Amino acid sequence: MWNVPNLLTIARLLLIPVYIIVFQAGHVKSAFFVLLAAGLTDILDGHIARRNKQVTQLGSMLDPLADKLMMITVILLLVWSDRISWLAAAAIFLRDAGMIVGSAIFHFRGLRTVPANSLGKLTTVLYYIAILLLVFELPYAHVYLWLVIGISVAATLLYIVQFNVLNRREKA
């Protein structure tokens, strides 16, 4: 249950308050680098888990939870600092909150959760790029953000299909 990948995921959860403190201290660009550090732990824990066959049900639940909680934190602080609109934040928040709640409900009902797929991983990278554009106030950041929101909705729909297929197969 407790292995290096899961401990890296816990470290990523612990980086959330660090991000908040750095951002609220007015060091928005430095906070972005805390976010990058969290992203690197995400890449590393997944790589180690797969390479060492240490993929666990706990990790399959905690990993996306850590990702979603970090992203929700980032988005809320971007709204708070007037870098994105409430509408964009609501779209991101509803999608991520739905995935968190859905995964928790499915886990506690004994249903299997779907591990991250390629589109989900791509969406995460695209969100990081959107945040980079927003934090450094680069052109077309808001247009790009809405494009990524659309892609993330498509990724969510794919997860729902995969979840249904996976759990139907388990019942058969």
mmCIF file of C-alpha atoms in Angstrom:
data_model
loop_
_atom_site.group_PDB
_atom_site.id
_atom_site.type_symbol
_atom_site.label_atom_id
_atom_site.label_comp_id
_atom_site.label_asym_id
_atom_site.label_seq_id
_atom_site.Cartn_x
_atom_site.Cartn_y
_atom_site.Cartn_z
ATOM 1 C CA MET A 1 0.000 0.000 0.000
ATOM 2 C CA TRP A 2 2.684 2.544 0.969
ATOM 3 C CA ASN A 3 5.307 2.560 -1.742
ATOM 4 C CA VAL A 4 7.463 5.219 -3.420
ATOM 5 C CA PRO A 5 4.843 6.182 -6.024
ATOM 6 C CA ASN A 6 2.175 6.631 -3.339
ATOM 7 C CA LEU A 7 4.583 8.665 -1.186
ATOM 8 C CA LEU A 8 5.316 10.911 -4.180
ATOM 9 C CA THR A 9 1.580 11.416 -4.571
ATOM 10 C CA ILE A 10 1.368 12.397 -0.883
ATOM 11 C CA ALA A 11 4.242 14.840 -1.484
ATOM 12 C CA ARG A 12 2.237 16.335 -4.345
ATOM 13 C CA LEU A 13 -0.708 16.808 -1.991
ATOM 14 C CA LEU A 14 1.632 18.557 0.464
ATOM 15 C CA LEU A 15 2.775 20.948 -2.281
ATOM 16 C CA ILE A 16 -0.748 22.384 -2.473
ATOM 17 C CA PRO A 17 -0.413 24.518 0.689
ATOM 18 C CA VAL A 18 3.102 25.512 -0.429
ATOM 19 C CA TYR A 19 1.641 26.739 -3.716
ATOM 20 C CA ILE A 20 -1.039 28.712 -1.852
ATOM 21 C CA ILE A 21 1.478 30.388 0.456
ATOM 22 C CA VAL A 22 3.843 31.343 -2.363
ATOM 23 C CA PHE A 23 1.018 32.616 -4.602
ATOM 24 C CA GLN A 24 -0.655 34.641 -1.862
ATOM 25 C CA ALA A 25 2.687 36.148 -0.902
ATOM 26 C CA GLY A 26 2.615 37.764 -4.348
ATOM 27 C CA HIS A 27 5.161 35.459 -5.967
ATOM 28 C CA VAL A 28 2.834 34.239 -8.728
ATOM 29 C CA LYS A 29 5.609 33.238 -11.104
ATOM 30 C CA SER A 30 7.461 31.386 -8.339
ATOM 31 C CA ALA A 31 4.215 29.611 -7.468
ATOM 32 C CA PHE A 32 4.124 28.358 -11.055
ATOM 33 C CA PHE A 33 7.438 26.593 -10.395
ATOM 34 C CA VAL A 34 5.919 24.921 -7.311
ATOM 35 C CA LEU A 35 3.191 23.709 -9.655
ATOM 36 C CA LEU A 36 5.853 22.382 -12.036
ATOM 37 C CA ALA A 37 7.493 20.516 -9.150
ATOM 38 C CA ALA A 38 4.120 18.929 -8.395
ATOM 39 C CA GLY A 39 3.805 18.002 -12.065
ATOM 40 C CA LEU A 40 7.214 16.354 -12.004
ATOM 41 C CA THR A 41 6.233 14.212 -9.003
ATOM 42 C CA ASP A 42 3.161 13.171 -10.989
ATOM 43 C CA ILE A 43 5.286 12.038 -13.923
ATOM 44 C CA LEU A 44 7.793 10.344 -11.633
ATOM 45 C CA ASP A 45 5.267 8.456 -9.505
ATOM 46 C CA GLY A 46 3.495 7.111 -12.584
ATOM 47 C CA HIS A 47 6.746 6.030 -14.189
ATOM 48 C CA ILE A 48 7.994 4.288 -11.027
ATOM 49 C CA ALA A 49 4.640 2.606 -10.391
ATOM 50 C CA ARG A 50 4.458 1.149 -13.891
ATOM 51 C CA ARG A 51 8.134 0.211 -14.141
ATOM 52 C CA ASN A 52 8.204 -1.518 -10.741
ATOM 53 C CA LYS A 53 4.692 -2.960 -10.994
ATOM 54 C CA GLN A 54 3.655 -0.919 -7.954
ATOM 55 C CA VAL A 55 0.330 0.285 -9.316
ATOM 56 C CA THR A 56 -2.135 0.062 -6.421
ATOM 57 C CA GLN A 57 -5.835 0.777 -6.055
ATOM 58 C CA LEU A 58 -4.910 3.431 -3.459
ATOM 59 C CA GLY A 59 -2.521 5.065 -5.909
ATOM 60 C CA SER A 60 -5.101 4.867 -8.688
ATOM 61 C CA MET A 61 -7.453 6.856 -6.470
ATOM 62 C CA LEU A 62 -4.976 9.255 -4.799
ATOM 63 C CA ASP A 63 -3.054 10.196 -7.951
ATOM 64 C CA PRO A 64 -5.945 11.819 -9.810
ATOM 65 C CA LEU A 65 -7.204 13.277 -6.516
ATOM 66 C CA ALA A 66 -3.865 15.029 -5.989
ATOM 67 C CA ASP A 67 -3.907 16.277 -9.576
ATOM 68 C CA LYS A 68 -7.462 17.576 -9.332
ATOM 69 C CA LEU A 69 -6.991 19.235 -5.937
ATOM 70 C CA MET A 70 -3.854 21.003 -7.167
ATOM 71 C CA MET A 71 -5.601 22.139 -10.328
ATOM 72 C CA ILE A 72 -8.646 23.371 -8.395
ATOM 73 C CA THR A 73 -6.342 25.309 -6.067
ATOM 74 C CA VAL A 74 -4.472 26.852 -8.996
ATOM 75 C CA ILE A 75 -7.681 27.808 -10.781
ATOM 76 C CA LEU A 76 -9.235 29.369 -7.670
ATOM 77 C CA LEU A 77 -6.134 31.478 -7.104
ATOM 78 C CA LEU A 78 -6.086 32.520 -10.766
ATOM 79 C CA VAL A 79 -9.698 33.695 -10.370
ATOM 80 C CA TRP A 80 -8.847 35.434 -7.105
ATOM 81 C CA SER A 81 -6.043 37.328 -8.883
ATOM 82 C CA ASP A 82 -8.308 38.186 -11.873
ATOM 83 C CA ARG A 83 -6.230 36.133 -14.308
ATOM 84 C CA ILE A 84 -9.221 34.026 -15.434
ATOM 85 C CA SER A 85 -12.983 34.493 -15.393
ATOM 86 C CA TRP A 86 -15.386 32.867 -12.967
ATOM 87 C CA LEU A 87 -17.045 31.171 -15.941
ATOM 88 C CA ALA A 88 -13.816 29.440 -17.004
ATOM 89 C CA ALA A 89 -13.124 28.492 -13.394
ATOM 90 C CA ALA A 90 -16.632 27.076 -12.986
ATOM 91 C CA ALA A 91 -16.230 24.939 -16.116
ATOM 92 C CA ILE A 92 -12.928 23.538 -14.850
ATOM 93 C CA PHE A 93 -14.153 23.158 -11.278
ATOM 94 C CA LEU A 94 -17.350 21.313 -12.189
ATOM 95 C CA ARG A 95 -15.482 18.856 -14.378
ATOM 96 C CA ASP A 96 -12.743 18.197 -11.794
ATOM 97 C CA ALA A 97 -15.094 18.082 -8.806
ATOM 98 C CA GLY A 98 -17.288 15.630 -10.694
ATOM 99 C CA MET A 99 -14.309 13.400 -11.374
ATOM 100 C CA ILE A 100 -13.163 13.530 -7.725
ATOM 101 C CA VAL A 101 -16.603 12.779 -6.299
ATOM 102 C CA GLY A 102 -17.302 10.139 -8.941
ATOM 103 C CA SER A 103 -14.002 8.355 -8.330
ATOM 104 C CA ALA A 104 -14.518 8.366 -4.559
ATOM 105 C CA ILE A 105 -18.066 7.016 -4.851
ATOM 106 C CA PHE A 106 -17.002 4.309 -7.280
ATOM 107 C CA HIS A 107 -14.018 3.341 -5.111
ATOM 108 C CA PHE A 108 -16.095 3.003 -1.942
ATOM 109 C CA ARG A 109 -18.740 0.997 -3.797
ATOM 110 C CA GLY A 110 -16.050 -1.461 -4.781
ATOM 111 C CA LEU A 111 -16.021 -0.451 -8.429
ATOM 112 C CA ARG A 112 -12.743 -0.130 -10.262
ATOM 113 C CA THR A 113 -11.482 3.283 -11.282
ATOM 114 C CA VAL A 114 -9.965 3.923 -14.677
ATOM 115 C CA PRO A 115 -6.244 4.731 -14.716
ATOM 116 C CA ALA A 116 -5.118 7.828 -16.583
ATOM 117 C CA ASN A 117 -5.223 7.461 -20.346
ATOM 118 C CA SER A 118 -3.299 9.310 -23.049
ATOM 119 C CA LEU A 119 -5.962 11.967 -23.567
ATOM 120 C CA GLY A 120 -6.165 12.609 -19.826
ATOM 121 C CA LYS A 121 -2.385 12.978 -19.619
ATOM 122 C CA LEU A 122 -2.373 15.274 -22.643
ATOM 123 C CA THR A 123 -5.097 17.386 -21.030
ATOM 124 C CA THR A 124 -2.947 17.807 -17.925
ATOM 125 C CA VAL A 125 0.016 18.990 -20.017
ATOM 126 C CA LEU A 126 -2.250 21.374 -21.933
ATOM 127 C CA TYR A 127 -3.580 22.820 -18.647
ATOM 128 C CA TYR A 128 -0.003 23.413 -17.482
ATOM 129 C CA ILE A 129 0.687 25.280 -20.719
ATOM 130 C CA ALA A 130 -2.505 27.310 -20.252
ATOM 131 C CA ILE A 131 -1.464 28.211 -16.716
ATOM 132 C CA LEU A 132 1.990 29.206 -17.974
ATOM 133 C CA LEU A 133 0.373 31.497 -20.564
ATOM 134 C CA LEU A 134 -1.954 32.990 -17.946
ATOM 135 C CA VAL A 135 0.664 33.502 -15.232
ATOM 136 C CA PHE A 136 3.123 35.129 -17.608
ATOM 137 C CA GLU A 137 0.238 37.063 -19.250
ATOM 138 C CA LEU A 138 1.045 35.920 -22.770
ATOM 139 C CA PRO A 139 -1.189 36.585 -25.802
ATOM 140 C CA TYR A 140 -4.170 34.326 -26.479
ATOM 141 C CA ALA A 141 -3.924 32.732 -23.029
ATOM 142 C CA HIS A 142 -7.691 32.898 -22.499
ATOM 143 C CA VAL A 143 -8.532 31.490 -25.944
ATOM 144 C CA TYR A 144 -6.091 28.647 -25.343
ATOM 145 C CA LEU A 145 -7.601 28.001 -21.901
ATOM 146 C CA TRP A 146 -11.080 27.568 -23.415
ATOM 147 C CA LEU A 147 -9.668 25.177 -26.016
ATOM 148 C CA VAL A 148 -8.144 23.088 -23.214
ATOM 149 C CA ILE A 149 -11.435 23.130 -21.298
ATOM 150 C CA GLY A 150 -13.118 21.645 -24.373
ATOM 151 C CA ILE A 151 -10.469 18.938 -24.680
ATOM 152 C CA SER A 152 -10.823 18.115 -20.968
ATOM 153 C CA VAL A 153 -14.567 17.613 -21.406
ATOM 154 C CA ALA A 154 -13.830 15.175 -24.249
ATOM 155 C CA ALA A 155 -11.330 13.350 -21.998
ATOM 156 C CA THR A 156 -13.971 13.088 -19.264
ATOM 157 C CA LEU A 157 -16.477 11.576 -21.676
ATOM 158 C CA LEU A 158 -13.847 9.012 -22.692
ATOM 159 C CA TYR A 159 -13.204 8.154 -19.015
ATOM 160 C CA ILE A 160 -16.930 7.584 -18.484
ATOM 161 C CA VAL A 161 -17.049 5.173 -21.431
ATOM 162 C CA GLN A 162 -13.921 3.348 -20.212
ATOM 163 C CA PHE A 163 -15.291 3.152 -16.658
ATOM 164 C CA ASN A 164 -18.529 1.562 -17.880
ATOM 165 C CA VAL A 165 -16.676 -0.945 -20.056
ATOM 166 C CA LEU A 166 -14.232 -1.855 -17.267
ATOM 167 C CA ASN A 167 -16.907 -2.399 -14.627
ATOM 168 C CA ARG A 168 -19.278 -4.284 -16.949
ATOM 169 C CA ARG A 169 -16.431 -6.661 -17.736
ATOM 170 C CA GLU A 170 -15.790 -7.111 -13.974
ATOM 171 C CA LYS A 171 -19.448 -8.069 -13.348
ATOM 172 C CA ALA A 172 -19.474 -10.593 -16.208
#
